[in-house]
PDB file of C-alpha atoms and ligand atoms in Angstrom:
ATOM      1  CA  MET A   1       2.895  26.004  -1.992  1.00  0.00           C
ATOM      2  CA  MET A   2       3.052  22.639  -3.655  1.00  0.00           C
ATOM      3  CA  ARG A   3       6.373  23.341  -5.444  1.00  0.00           C
ATOM      4  CA  GLN A   4       7.778  24.238  -2.087  1.00  0.00           C
ATOM      5  CA  LEU A   5       6.411  21.202  -0.274  1.00  0.00           C
ATOM      6  CA  PHE A   6       7.940  18.704  -2.813  1.00  0.00           C
ATOM      7  CA  SER A   7      11.145  20.658  -3.716  1.00  0.00           C
ATOM      8  CA  GLU A   8      13.276  18.420  -1.541  1.00  0.00           C
ATOM      9  CA  TYR A   9      12.489  15.685  -4.040  1.00  0.00           C
ATOM     10  CA  GLN A  10      13.679  17.520  -7.179  1.00  0.00           C
ATOM     11  CA  GLU A  11      16.751  15.527  -7.488  1.00  0.00           C
ATOM     12  CA  ILE A  12      15.146  12.097  -7.224  1.00  0.00           C
ATOM     13  CA  ILE A  13      11.823  12.391  -8.901  1.00  0.00           C
ATOM     14  CA  PRO A  14      12.419  12.121 -12.644  1.00  0.00           C
ATOM     15  CA  ASP A  15      10.704  14.696 -14.941  1.00  0.00           C
ATOM     16  CA  PHE A  16       9.935  16.816 -11.735  1.00  0.00           C
ATOM     17  CA  GLU A  17       7.820  19.406 -13.636  1.00  0.00           C
ATOM     18  CA  THR A  18       5.436  16.712 -15.056  1.00  0.00           C
ATOM     19  CA  PHE A  19       5.235  15.261 -11.624  1.00  0.00           C
ATOM     20  CA  LEU A  20       4.062  18.773 -10.183  1.00  0.00           C
ATOM     21  CA  GLU A  21       1.590  18.978 -13.035  1.00  0.00           C
ATOM     22  CA  SER A  22       0.164  15.632 -12.272  1.00  0.00           C
ATOM     23  CA  LEU A  23      -0.436  16.737  -8.543  1.00  0.00           C
ATOM     24  CA  ARG A  24      -2.860  19.475  -9.873  1.00  0.00           C
ATOM     25  CA  LYS A  25      -5.047  16.763 -11.650  1.00  0.00           C
ATOM     26  CA  PRO A  26      -7.881  15.018  -9.783  1.00  0.00           C
ATOM     27  CA  LEU A  27      -7.481  11.401  -8.806  1.00  0.00           C
ATOM     28  CA  PRO A  28      -9.092   8.979 -11.223  1.00  0.00           C
ATOM     29  CA  ASN A  29     -11.917   6.907  -9.849  1.00  0.00           C
ATOM     30  CA  HIS A  30     -10.420   3.357  -9.620  1.00  0.00           C
ATOM     31  CA  LEU A  31     -12.286   0.341  -8.172  1.00  0.00           C
ATOM     32  CA  ARG A  32     -11.653  -3.342  -7.573  1.00  0.00           C
ATOM     33  CA  VAL A  33     -14.098  -5.973  -8.436  1.00  0.00           C
ATOM     34  CA  ASN A  34     -14.569  -8.440  -5.542  1.00  0.00           C
ATOM     35  CA  ARG A  35     -14.144 -11.876  -6.847  1.00  0.00           C
ATOM     36  CA  LEU A  36     -15.273 -13.330  -3.543  1.00  0.00           C
ATOM     37  CA  LYS A  37     -18.817 -12.299  -4.453  1.00  0.00           C
ATOM     38  CA  THR A  38     -18.905 -11.695  -8.301  1.00  0.00           C
ATOM     39  CA  SER A  39     -16.852 -11.559 -11.395  1.00  0.00           C
ATOM     40  CA  PRO A  40     -15.611  -8.642 -13.531  1.00  0.00           C
ATOM     41  CA  ALA A  41     -18.026  -9.645 -16.439  1.00  0.00           C
ATOM     42  CA  SER A  42     -21.001  -9.509 -13.998  1.00  0.00           C
ATOM     43  CA  VAL A  43     -20.120  -6.103 -12.698  1.00  0.00           C
ATOM     44  CA  ILE A  44     -19.290  -4.741 -16.009  1.00  0.00           C
ATOM     45  CA  ALA A  45     -22.657  -5.839 -17.281  1.00  0.00           C
ATOM     46  CA  MET A  46     -24.619  -4.475 -14.331  1.00  0.00           C
ATOM     47  CA  LEU A  47     -23.182  -1.151 -14.513  1.00  0.00           C
ATOM     48  CA  GLN A  48     -23.416  -0.964 -18.407  1.00  0.00           C
ATOM     49  CA  GLU A  49     -27.197  -1.457 -18.098  1.00  0.00           C
ATOM     50  CA  ARG A  50     -27.257   1.688 -16.075  1.00  0.00           C
ATOM     51  CA  GLY A  51     -25.160   3.581 -18.532  1.00  0.00           C
ATOM     52  CA  ILE A  52     -21.943   3.542 -16.285  1.00  0.00           C
ATOM     53  CA  PRO A  53     -18.994   2.322 -18.487  1.00  0.00           C
ATOM     54  CA  LEU A  54     -15.945   0.727 -16.786  1.00  0.00           C
ATOM     55  CA  ARG A  55     -12.577   0.907 -18.477  1.00  0.00           C
ATOM     56  CA  PRO A  56      -9.872  -1.759 -17.534  1.00  0.00           C
ATOM     57  CA  ALA A  57      -7.306   0.034 -15.483  1.00  0.00           C
ATOM     58  CA  GLY A  58      -4.566  -1.433 -17.780  1.00  0.00           C
ATOM     59  CA  VAL A  59      -2.228  -2.504 -14.961  1.00  0.00           C
ATOM     60  CA  GLY A  60      -2.568  -5.025 -12.175  1.00  0.00           C
ATOM     61  CA  ASP A  61      -5.125  -7.650 -13.311  1.00  0.00           C
ATOM     62  CA  ASP A  62      -8.641  -7.926 -14.615  1.00  0.00           C
ATOM     63  CA  THR A  63     -10.300  -6.957 -11.398  1.00  0.00           C
ATOM     64  CA  LEU A  64      -9.173  -3.318 -11.583  1.00  0.00           C
ATOM     65  CA  TYR A  65     -11.331  -0.713 -13.489  1.00  0.00           C
ATOM     66  CA  GLU A  66     -11.464   2.983 -13.899  1.00  0.00           C
ATOM     67  CA  ALA A  67     -14.958   4.415 -13.550  1.00  0.00           C
ATOM     68  CA  PRO A  68     -16.214   7.830 -14.818  1.00  0.00           C
ATOM     69  CA  ARG A  69     -14.759  10.845 -12.796  1.00  0.00           C
ATOM     70  CA  ALA A  70     -18.152  12.054 -11.548  1.00  0.00           C
ATOM     71  CA  LEU A  71     -19.474   8.655 -10.241  1.00  0.00           C
ATOM     72  CA  LEU A  72     -19.614   8.055  -6.521  1.00  0.00           C
ATOM     73  CA  PRO A  73     -18.867   4.351  -6.261  1.00  0.00           C
ATOM     74  CA  GLY A  74     -19.747   4.359  -2.567  1.00  0.00           C
ATOM     75  CA  LYS A  75     -23.402   5.224  -3.425  1.00  0.00           C
ATOM     76  CA  LEU A  76     -23.921   2.256  -5.855  1.00  0.00           C
ATOM     77  CA  LEU A  77     -25.949  -0.743  -4.927  1.00  0.00           C
ATOM     78  CA  GLU A  78     -23.011  -2.852  -6.082  1.00  0.00           C
ATOM     79  CA  TYR A  79     -21.084  -1.247  -3.314  1.00  0.00           C
ATOM     80  CA  PHE A  80     -23.465  -2.175  -0.629  1.00  0.00           C
ATOM     81  CA  LEU A  81     -23.597  -5.686  -2.147  1.00  0.00           C
ATOM     82  CA  GLY A  82     -19.955  -6.097  -1.784  1.00  0.00           C
ATOM     83  CA  TYR A  83     -19.229  -6.429  -5.488  1.00  0.00           C
ATOM     84  CA  ILE A  84     -16.983  -3.472  -5.709  1.00  0.00           C
ATOM     85  CA  HIS A  85     -14.559  -1.646  -3.489  1.00  0.00           C
ATOM     86  CA  PRO A  86     -13.135   1.939  -4.473  1.00  0.00           C
ATOM     87  CA  GLN A  87      -9.466   1.630  -4.064  1.00  0.00           C
ATOM     88  CA  ALA A  88      -6.367   3.382  -5.408  1.00  0.00           C
ATOM     89  CA  LEU A  89      -4.682   1.431  -8.151  1.00  0.00           C
ATOM     90  CA  THR A  90      -1.379   1.590  -6.324  1.00  0.00           C
ATOM     91  CA  SER A  91      -2.862   0.314  -3.068  1.00  0.00           C
ATOM     92  CA  CYS A  92      -4.196  -2.770  -5.034  1.00  0.00           C
ATOM     93  CA  MET A  93      -0.685  -3.316  -6.510  1.00  0.00           C
ATOM     94  CA  ALA A  94       0.833  -3.855  -2.996  1.00  0.00           C
ATOM     95  CA  SER A  95      -1.457  -7.004  -2.418  1.00  0.00           C
ATOM     96  CA  LEU A  96      -0.911  -8.107  -5.957  1.00  0.00           C
ATOM     97  CA  VAL A  97       2.878  -7.849  -5.366  1.00  0.00           C
ATOM     98  CA  LEU A  98       2.651  -9.873  -2.071  1.00  0.00           C
ATOM     99  CA  ALA A  99       0.504 -12.361  -3.918  1.00  0.00           C
ATOM    100  CA  PRO A 100      -0.682 -14.814  -1.172  1.00  0.00           C
ATOM    101  CA  GLY A 101      -2.220 -17.961  -2.622  1.00  0.00           C
ATOM    102  CA  PRO A 102      -5.128 -20.044  -1.224  1.00  0.00           C
ATOM    103  CA  ASN A 103      -4.573 -22.035   2.090  1.00  0.00           C
ATOM    104  CA  THR A 104      -1.696 -19.761   3.368  1.00  0.00           C
ATOM    105  CA  PHE A 105      -1.242 -18.108   6.667  1.00  0.00           C
ATOM    106  CA  VAL A 106      -1.163 -14.235   6.257  1.00  0.00           C
ATOM    107  CA  LEU A 107      -0.619 -11.338   8.599  1.00  0.00           C
ATOM    108  CA  ASP A 108      -1.738  -7.915   7.828  1.00  0.00           C
ATOM    109  CA  LEU A 109       0.193  -5.835  10.368  1.00  0.00           C
ATOM    110  CA  CYS A 110      -1.645  -2.339   9.852  1.00  0.00           C
ATOM    111  CA  ALA A 111      -4.980  -3.318   8.433  1.00  0.00           C
ATOM    112  CA  ALA A 112      -7.716  -0.578   8.769  1.00  0.00           C
ATOM    113  CA  PRO A 113      -9.739   0.474   6.912  1.00  0.00           C
ATOM    114  CA  GLY A 114      -9.119  -2.933   5.166  1.00  0.00           C
ATOM    115  CA  GLY A 115      -8.681  -2.174   1.507  1.00  0.00           C
ATOM    116  CA  LYS A 116      -5.625  -4.484   1.357  1.00  0.00           C
ATOM    117  CA  THR A 117      -6.928  -6.952   3.849  1.00  0.00           C
ATOM    118  CA  SER A 118      -9.893  -7.598   1.787  1.00  0.00           C
ATOM    119  CA  HIS A 119      -7.924  -7.854  -1.423  1.00  0.00           C
ATOM    120  CA  LEU A 120      -5.501 -10.330   0.242  1.00  0.00           C
ATOM    121  CA  ALA A 121      -8.745 -12.411   1.338  1.00  0.00           C
ATOM    122  CA  GLN A 122      -9.715 -12.456  -2.310  1.00  0.00           C
ATOM    123  CA  LEU A 123      -6.206 -13.573  -3.529  1.00  0.00           C
ATOM    124  CA  MET A 124      -6.433 -16.303  -0.830  1.00  0.00           C
ATOM    125  CA  ALA A 125     -10.017 -17.272  -2.115  1.00  0.00           C
ATOM    126  CA  ASN A 126     -11.149 -16.949   1.508  1.00  0.00           C
ATOM    127  CA  THR A 127      -9.240 -20.021   2.537  1.00  0.00           C
ATOM    128  CA  GLY A 128      -6.171 -20.139   5.046  1.00  0.00           C
ATOM    129  CA  ILE A 129      -5.991 -17.654   7.842  1.00  0.00           C
ATOM    130  CA  LEU A 130      -5.807 -14.051   7.535  1.00  0.00           C
ATOM    131  CA  VAL A 131      -4.790 -11.993  10.747  1.00  0.00           C
ATOM    132  CA  ALA A 132      -5.838  -8.400  10.210  1.00  0.00           C
ATOM    133  CA  ASN A 133      -4.054  -6.290  13.045  1.00  0.00           C
ATOM    134  CA  GLU A 134      -4.919  -2.696  13.778  1.00  0.00           C
ATOM    135  CA  LEU A 135      -3.746  -0.913  16.775  1.00  0.00           C
ATOM    136  CA  HIS A 136      -6.522   1.712  16.900  1.00  0.00           C
ATOM    137  CA  LEU A 137      -9.872   0.368  18.316  1.00  0.00           C
ATOM    138  CA  ARG A 138     -11.794   3.318  16.629  1.00  0.00           C
ATOM    139  CA  ARG A 139     -10.657   1.980  13.250  1.00  0.00           C
ATOM    140  CA  HIS A 140     -11.881  -1.611  13.933  1.00  0.00           C
ATOM    141  CA  ALA A 141     -15.508  -0.616  12.995  1.00  0.00           C
ATOM    142  CA  PRO A 142     -14.519   0.543   9.528  1.00  0.00           C
ATOM    143  CA  LEU A 143     -12.375  -2.346   9.181  1.00  0.00           C
ATOM    144  CA  MET A 144     -14.968  -5.006  10.143  1.00  0.00           C
ATOM    145  CA  HIS A 145     -17.348  -3.114   7.998  1.00  0.00           C
ATOM    146  CA  THR A 146     -15.131  -3.537   4.955  1.00  0.00           C
ATOM    147  CA  LEU A 147     -14.539  -7.279   5.576  1.00  0.00           C
ATOM    148  CA  SER A 148     -18.176  -8.087   6.184  1.00  0.00           C
ATOM    149  CA  ARG A 149     -19.413  -6.178   3.177  1.00  0.00           C
ATOM    150  CA  LEU A 150     -16.943  -7.912   0.994  1.00  0.00           C
ATOM    151  CA  GLY A 151     -17.639 -11.302   2.321  1.00  0.00           C
ATOM    152  CA  VAL A 152     -14.302 -11.995   3.895  1.00  0.00           C
ATOM    153  CA  LEU A 153     -14.614 -15.112   6.009  1.00  0.00           C
ATOM    154  CA  ASN A 154     -10.998 -16.097   6.754  1.00  0.00           C
ATOM    155  CA  ALA A 155     -10.018 -13.136   8.816  1.00  0.00           C
ATOM    156  CA  VAL A 156      -9.450 -12.649  12.518  1.00  0.00           C
ATOM    157  CA  LEU A 157      -8.962  -9.202  14.102  1.00  0.00           C
ATOM    158  CA  THR A 158      -6.042  -8.274  16.588  1.00  0.00           C
ATOM    159  CA  ALA A 159      -5.146  -4.901  18.142  1.00  0.00           C
ATOM    160  CA  TYR A 160      -1.439  -5.051  18.863  1.00  0.00           C
ATOM    161  CA  PRO A 161       1.212  -2.365  18.200  1.00  0.00           C
ATOM    162  CA  ALA A 162       2.698  -3.697  15.007  1.00  0.00           C
ATOM    163  CA  GLN A 163       6.234  -3.406  16.375  1.00  0.00           C
ATOM    164  CA  GLU A 164       5.221  -5.487  19.339  1.00  0.00           C
ATOM    165  CA  PHE A 165       2.983  -8.085  17.649  1.00  0.00           C
ATOM    166  CA  PRO A 166       3.536 -11.397  19.566  1.00  0.00           C
ATOM    167  CA  LEU A 167       6.217 -13.771  18.238  1.00  0.00           C
ATOM    168  CA  ARG A 168       4.261 -16.907  18.832  1.00  0.00           C
ATOM    169  CA  GLU A 169       3.431 -17.760  15.267  1.00  0.00           C
ATOM    170  CA  THR A 170       5.031 -17.280  11.874  1.00  0.00           C
ATOM    171  CA  PHE A 171       3.450 -16.479   8.762  1.00  0.00           C
ATOM    172  CA  ASP A 172       3.894 -17.401   4.961  1.00  0.00           C
ATOM    173  CA  PHE A 173       3.161 -13.565   4.143  1.00  0.00           C
ATOM    174  CA  VAL A 174       3.220 -10.336   5.881  1.00  0.00           C
ATOM    175  CA  MET A 175       1.847  -7.049   4.639  1.00  0.00           C
ATOM    176  CA  ALA A 176       3.425  -4.189   6.314  1.00  0.00           C
ATOM    177  CA  ASP A 177       1.562  -1.174   4.983  1.00  0.00           C
ATOM    178  CA  VAL A 178       2.676   1.130   7.694  1.00  0.00           C
ATOM    179  CA  PRO A 179       1.437   4.506   8.988  1.00  0.00           C
ATOM    180  CA  CYS A 180       3.459   7.179   7.113  1.00  0.00           C
ATOM    181  CA  SER A 181       3.589  10.784   6.273  1.00  0.00           C
ATOM    182  CA  GLY A 182       1.064  10.240   3.442  1.00  0.00           C
ATOM    183  CA  GLU A 183       2.736  12.628   0.951  1.00  0.00           C
ATOM    184  CA  GLY A 184       1.531  10.315  -1.977  1.00  0.00           C
ATOM    185  CA  ARG A 185      -2.097  11.071  -1.033  1.00  0.00           C
ATOM    186  CA  TRP A 186      -1.637  14.927  -1.777  1.00  0.00           C
ATOM    187  CA  ARG A 187      -4.207  14.691  -4.796  1.00  0.00           C
ATOM    188  CA  LEU A 188      -6.844  13.360  -2.187  1.00  0.00           C
ATOM    189  CA  SER A 189      -6.280  15.601   0.822  1.00  0.00           C
ATOM    190  CA  ARG A 190      -4.129  18.654  -0.458  1.00  0.00           C
ATOM    191  CA  GLU A 191      -2.933  18.899   3.198  1.00  0.00           C
ATOM    192  CA  PRO A 192       0.698  18.868   4.224  1.00  0.00           C
ATOM    193  CA  GLY A 193      -0.429  18.401   7.788  1.00  0.00           C
ATOM    194  CA  ALA A 194       1.967  17.881  10.738  1.00  0.00           C
ATOM    195  CA  THR A 195       3.684  15.291   8.697  1.00  0.00           C
ATOM    196  CA  LYS A 196       6.254  17.672   7.289  1.00  0.00           C
ATOM    197  CA  GLU A 197       7.643  18.645  10.652  1.00  0.00           C
ATOM    198  CA  SER A 198      10.934  17.029  11.081  1.00  0.00           C
ATOM    199  CA  LYS A 199      10.556  15.717  14.550  1.00  0.00           C
ATOM    200  CA  TYR A 200       7.450  14.041  13.510  1.00  0.00           C
ATOM    201  CA  ARG A 201       9.261  12.420  10.380  1.00  0.00           C
ATOM    202  CA  VAL A 202      12.198  11.235  12.552  1.00  0.00           C
ATOM    203  CA  ALA A 203       9.723   9.652  15.099  1.00  0.00           C
ATOM    204  CA  MET A 204       7.823   8.151  12.082  1.00  0.00           C
ATOM    205  CA  ALA A 205      10.903   6.691  10.414  1.00  0.00           C
ATOM    206  CA  GLU A 206      11.824   5.227  13.871  1.00  0.00           C
ATOM    207  CA  ALA A 207       8.557   3.519  14.400  1.00  0.00           C
ATOM    208  CA  GLN A 208       8.642   2.072  10.806  1.00  0.00           C
ATOM    209  CA  LYS A 209      12.085   0.599  11.401  1.00  0.00           C
ATOM    210  CA  LYS A 210      10.633  -1.309  14.374  1.00  0.00           C
ATOM    211  CA  MET A 211       7.677  -2.434  12.386  1.00  0.00           C
ATOM    212  CA  ILE A 212       9.721  -3.760   9.522  1.00  0.00           C
ATOM    213  CA  LEU A 213      11.835  -5.557  11.738  1.00  0.00           C
ATOM    214  CA  ARG A 214       8.940  -7.211  13.663  1.00  0.00           C
ATOM    215  CA  GLY A 215       7.207  -7.989  10.341  1.00  0.00           C
ATOM    216  CA  PHE A 216      10.309  -9.838   9.187  1.00  0.00           C
ATOM    217  CA  ASP A 217      10.728 -11.707  12.450  1.00  0.00           C
ATOM    218  CA  LEU A 218       7.099 -12.909  12.024  1.00  0.00           C
ATOM    219  CA  LEU A 219       7.846 -14.603   8.627  1.00  0.00           C
ATOM    220  CA  LYS A 220       8.505 -18.178   8.291  1.00  0.00           C
ATOM    221  CA  LYS A 221      11.828 -19.044   6.398  1.00  0.00           C
ATOM    222  CA  GLN A 222      11.346 -18.257   2.672  1.00  0.00           C
ATOM    223  CA  GLY A 223       8.290 -16.158   3.670  1.00  0.00           C
ATOM    224  CA  ILE A 224       7.430 -13.065   1.841  1.00  0.00           C
ATOM    225  CA  MET A 225       6.754  -9.565   3.128  1.00  0.00           C
ATOM    226  CA  VAL A 226       5.711  -6.379   1.373  1.00  0.00           C
ATOM    227  CA  TYR A 227       6.715  -3.128   3.072  1.00  0.00           C
ATOM    228  CA  SER A 228       4.727  -0.311   1.615  1.00  0.00           C
ATOM    229  CA  THR A 229       4.062   3.374   2.291  1.00  0.00           C
ATOM    230  CA  CYS A 230       2.192   6.121   0.524  1.00  0.00           C
ATOM    231  CA  THR A 231       5.012   8.728   0.671  1.00  0.00           C
ATOM    232  CA  TYR A 232       7.972   9.811  -1.289  1.00  0.00           C
ATOM    233  CA  SER A 233      10.282  10.374   1.670  1.00  0.00           C
ATOM    234  CA  PRO A 234      13.420   8.108   1.341  1.00  0.00           C
ATOM    235  CA  ALA A 235      13.781   8.147   5.100  1.00  0.00           C
ATOM    236  CA  GLU A 236      10.492   6.323   5.302  1.00  0.00           C
ATOM    237  CA  ASN A 237      11.123   4.177   2.465  1.00  0.00           C
ATOM    238  CA  GLU A 238      14.657   3.141   1.281  1.00  0.00           C
ATOM    239  CA  GLY A 239      16.097   4.090   4.722  1.00  0.00           C
ATOM    240  CA  VAL A 240      13.665   1.711   6.512  1.00  0.00           C
ATOM    241  CA  VAL A 241      14.496  -1.238   4.028  1.00  0.00           C
ATOM    242  CA  ASP A 242      18.250  -0.409   4.308  1.00  0.00           C
ATOM    243  CA  PHE A 243      17.832  -0.689   8.070  1.00  0.00           C
ATOM    244  CA  LEU A 244      16.255  -4.115   7.732  1.00  0.00           C
ATOM    245  CA  LEU A 245      19.108  -5.216   5.379  1.00  0.00           C
ATOM    246  CA  LYS A 246      21.648  -4.272   7.946  1.00  0.00           C
ATOM    247  CA  HIS A 247      20.012  -5.983  10.748  1.00  0.00           C
ATOM    248  CA  ARG A 248      18.452  -9.151   9.212  1.00  0.00           C
ATOM    249  CA  ASP A 249      19.169 -11.795   6.685  1.00  0.00           C
ATOM    250  CA  ALA A 250      16.729 -10.425   4.266  1.00  0.00           C
ATOM    251  CA  GLU A 251      16.729 -10.339   0.443  1.00  0.00           C
ATOM    252  CA  LEU A 252      14.733  -8.096  -1.995  1.00  0.00           C
ATOM    253  CA  VAL A 253      12.715  -9.813  -4.543  1.00  0.00           C
ATOM    254  CA  PRO A 254      12.293  -8.045  -7.843  1.00  0.00           C
ATOM    255  CA  PHE A 255       8.700  -7.797  -8.786  1.00  0.00           C
ATOM    256  CA  GLN A 256       6.681  -7.163 -11.984  1.00  0.00           C
ATOM    257  CA  GLY A 257       5.431  -3.748 -11.303  1.00  0.00           C
ATOM    258  CA  ALA A 258       3.248  -1.468 -13.266  1.00  0.00           C
ATOM    259  CA  PRO A 259       4.584   0.238 -16.568  1.00  0.00           C
ATOM    260  CA  GLY A 260       6.482   3.348 -15.475  1.00  0.00           C
ATOM    261  CA  ILE A 261       7.405   1.987 -12.067  1.00  0.00           C
ATOM    262  CA  GLU A 262      10.882   3.648 -10.875  1.00  0.00           C
ATOM    263  CA  PRO A 263      13.486   1.754  -8.926  1.00  0.00           C
ATOM    264  CA  GLY A 264      14.382   2.648  -5.246  1.00  0.00           C
ATOM    265  CA  ILE A 265      16.998   5.215  -4.763  1.00  0.00           C
ATOM    266  CA  SER A 266      20.408   4.296  -3.382  1.00  0.00           C
ATOM    267  CA  GLN A 267      21.476   7.890  -2.366  1.00  0.00           C
ATOM    268  CA  TRP A 268      19.591  10.697  -0.658  1.00  0.00           C
ATOM    269  CA  GLY A 269      21.691  13.738   0.341  1.00  0.00           C
ATOM    270  CA  GLN A 270      24.561  12.614   2.396  1.00  0.00           C
ATOM    271  CA  GLU A 271      22.954   9.261   2.932  1.00  0.00           C
ATOM    272  CA  ARG A 272      23.748   6.175   1.043  1.00  0.00           C
ATOM    273  CA  PHE A 273      21.507   3.098   1.101  1.00  0.00           C
ATOM    274  CA  ASP A 274      22.309  -0.532   0.272  1.00  0.00           C
ATOM    275  CA  GLY A 275      22.406  -0.892  -3.410  1.00  0.00           C
ATOM    276  CA  ARG A 276      19.737  -3.726  -3.212  1.00  0.00           C
ATOM    277  CA  VAL A 277      17.117  -1.068  -2.565  1.00  0.00           C
ATOM    278  CA  HIS A 278      17.048  -0.667  -6.288  1.00  0.00           C
ATOM    279  CA  GLU A 279      14.688  -3.643  -6.405  1.00  0.00           C
ATOM    280  CA  ALA A 280      12.135  -1.757  -4.463  1.00  0.00           C
ATOM    281  CA  GLY A 281       9.515   0.211  -6.681  1.00  0.00           C
ATOM    282  CA  ARG A 282       8.426   3.824  -6.547  1.00  0.00           C
ATOM    283  CA  PHE A 283       5.153   4.844  -7.944  1.00  0.00           C
ATOM    284  CA  TYR A 284       4.741   8.495  -8.988  1.00  0.00           C
ATOM    285  CA  PRO A 285       1.355  10.018 -10.221  1.00  0.00           C
ATOM    286  CA  HIS A 286       2.999  11.163 -13.619  1.00  0.00           C
ATOM    287  CA  ARG A 287       4.011   7.665 -14.259  1.00  0.00           C
ATOM    288  CA  ILE A 288       0.909   5.730 -13.101  1.00  0.00           C
ATOM    289  CA  ASP A 289      -2.255   7.910 -12.508  1.00  0.00           C
ATOM    290  CA  SER A 290      -2.907   7.051  -8.832  1.00  0.00           C
ATOM    291  CA  VAL A 291      -1.750   7.697  -5.271  1.00  0.00           C
ATOM    292  CA  GLY A 292       2.078   8.030  -4.899  1.00  0.00           C
ATOM    293  CA  PHE A 293       3.413   4.802  -3.531  1.00  0.00           C
ATOM    294  CA  PHE A 294       6.530   2.973  -2.494  1.00  0.00           C
ATOM    295  CA  MET A 295       6.850  -0.943  -1.997  1.00  0.00           C
ATOM    296  CA  ALA A 296       9.610  -3.415  -1.320  1.00  0.00           C
ATOM    297  CA  LYS A 297       9.048  -7.202  -1.616  1.00  0.00           C
ATOM    298  CA  ILE A 298      11.212  -8.895   0.882  1.00  0.00           C
ATOM    299  CA  ARG A 299      12.087 -12.612   1.367  1.00  0.00           C
ATOM    300  CA  ARG A 300      13.366 -14.297   4.526  1.00  0.00           C
ATOM    301  CA  ARG A 301      16.252 -16.435   3.761  1.00  0.00           C
ATOM    302  CA  GLY A 302      16.817 -20.029   5.136  1.00  0.00           C
TER     303      GLY A 302
HETATM  304  C1  LIG B 401      -1.544   3.173   5.940  1.00  0.00           C
HETATM  305  S1  LIG B 401      -2.641   2.790   6.943  1.00  0.00           S
HETATM  306  C2  LIG B 401      -3.254   0.996   6.456  1.00  0.00           C
HETATM  307  C3  LIG B 401      -4.106   1.071   5.390  1.00  0.00           C
HETATM  308  C4  LIG B 401      -4.685  -0.391   4.968  1.00  0.00           C
HETATM  309  N1  LIG B 401      -3.522  -1.279   4.869  1.00  0.00           N
HETATM  310  C5  LIG B 401      -5.469  -0.535   3.904  1.00  0.00           C
HETATM  311  O1  LIG B 401      -5.074  -0.726   2.764  1.00  0.00           O
HETATM  312  O2  LIG B 401      -6.690  -0.062   3.998  1.00  0.00           O
HETATM  313  C6  LIG B 401      -1.934   2.427   8.421  1.00  0.00           C
HETATM  314  C7  LIG B 401      -2.807   1.972   9.640  1.00  0.00           C
HETATM  315  O3  LIG B 401      -1.838   1.597  10.627  1.00  0.00           O
HETATM  316  C8  LIG B 401      -2.549   1.920  11.935  1.00  0.00           C
HETATM  317  N2  LIG B 401      -1.395   2.197  12.877  1.00  0.00           N
HETATM  318  C9  LIG B 401      -0.912   3.186  13.354  1.00  0.00           C
HETATM  319  N3  LIG B 401       0.028   2.839  14.259  1.00  0.00           N
HETATM  320  C10 LIG B 401       0.032   1.555  14.407  1.00  0.00           C
HETATM  321  C11 LIG B 401       0.826   0.585  15.176  1.00  0.00           C
HETATM  322  N4  LIG B 401       1.896   0.953  15.934  1.00  0.00           N
HETATM  323  N5  LIG B 401       0.457  -0.781  14.972  1.00  0.00           N
HETATM  324  C12 LIG B 401      -0.448  -1.110  14.183  1.00  0.00           C
HETATM  325  N6  LIG B 401      -1.177  -0.333  13.433  1.00  0.00           N
HETATM  326  C13 LIG B 401      -1.094   0.892  13.485  1.00  0.00           C
HETATM  327  C14 LIG B 401      -3.246   3.258  11.513  1.00  0.00           C
HETATM  328  O4  LIG B 401      -4.391   3.403  12.483  1.00  0.00           O
HETATM  329  C15 LIG B 401      -3.870   2.869  10.152  1.00  0.00           C
HETATM  330  O5  LIG B 401      -5.143   2.343  10.129  1.00  0.00           O
END
């Protein structure tokens, strides 16, 4: 079933057989140390005392670690104290690529359950203003729980549809980690779900195009946006970025990714995308042992 599900990507995913093999392996146990409350050295020492070794993840920065596979980090005291947050490595990469500094004005368009929002707050050192937007009210409780457990003090919550977020203010940084078909999460869920149905996928890409445009329109001049998904589908990735490039004066910013990151693709079947989408990054599980991801770093000219 797995081969059948992903066969449409055989031409674009390099070393496709190794990719399929990597999907059979369990996801590693990655976690982020929360610098808002503690330091990597303290967490390493605390866990070491209880016989739990942490290995540096080897990509990103010194807050990202791999814990033993059998460990349930969500049951540790350090989790409840807000010292650690279990989070996929590639999900952490998105905030590191956006890289907002202290005292900036940041919008997270699709925020729940708050992994990236809390990471952004950490990179902002709890200063500036972080608007965490999440449409679905049922997801506000987990979002608020994440932010309060991790000691985030610079965030306000809103509940607008991302594509209609009010154009009253503009932001230095926008994170657009949009809802997607989630194919990159296969190792977590092993469910194709409804997301493979073509009518669902077309609607998804249309919604994502509206979200990327609104995210871009909410940027200050020279502001930076990261558009990210956890899917392989070019229609939801390069196709959406291509749409932005056709409709707005946007530029793609090359970024220092993880080792093994693959460039965005400029052709998918009959479709040709703007060559600049090469600057986007595709993260595959056989190249970086995590959830499959796509991200593009975009600057508003002016
Ligand atoms: C990929 S998840 C975000 C994950 C989050 N950034 C994190 O790192 O924890 C997408 C989120 O967008 C929300 N969402 C779906 N449609 C939306 C819309 N039209 N506007 C804003 N948020 C939306 C979903 O409820 C979901 O929580």
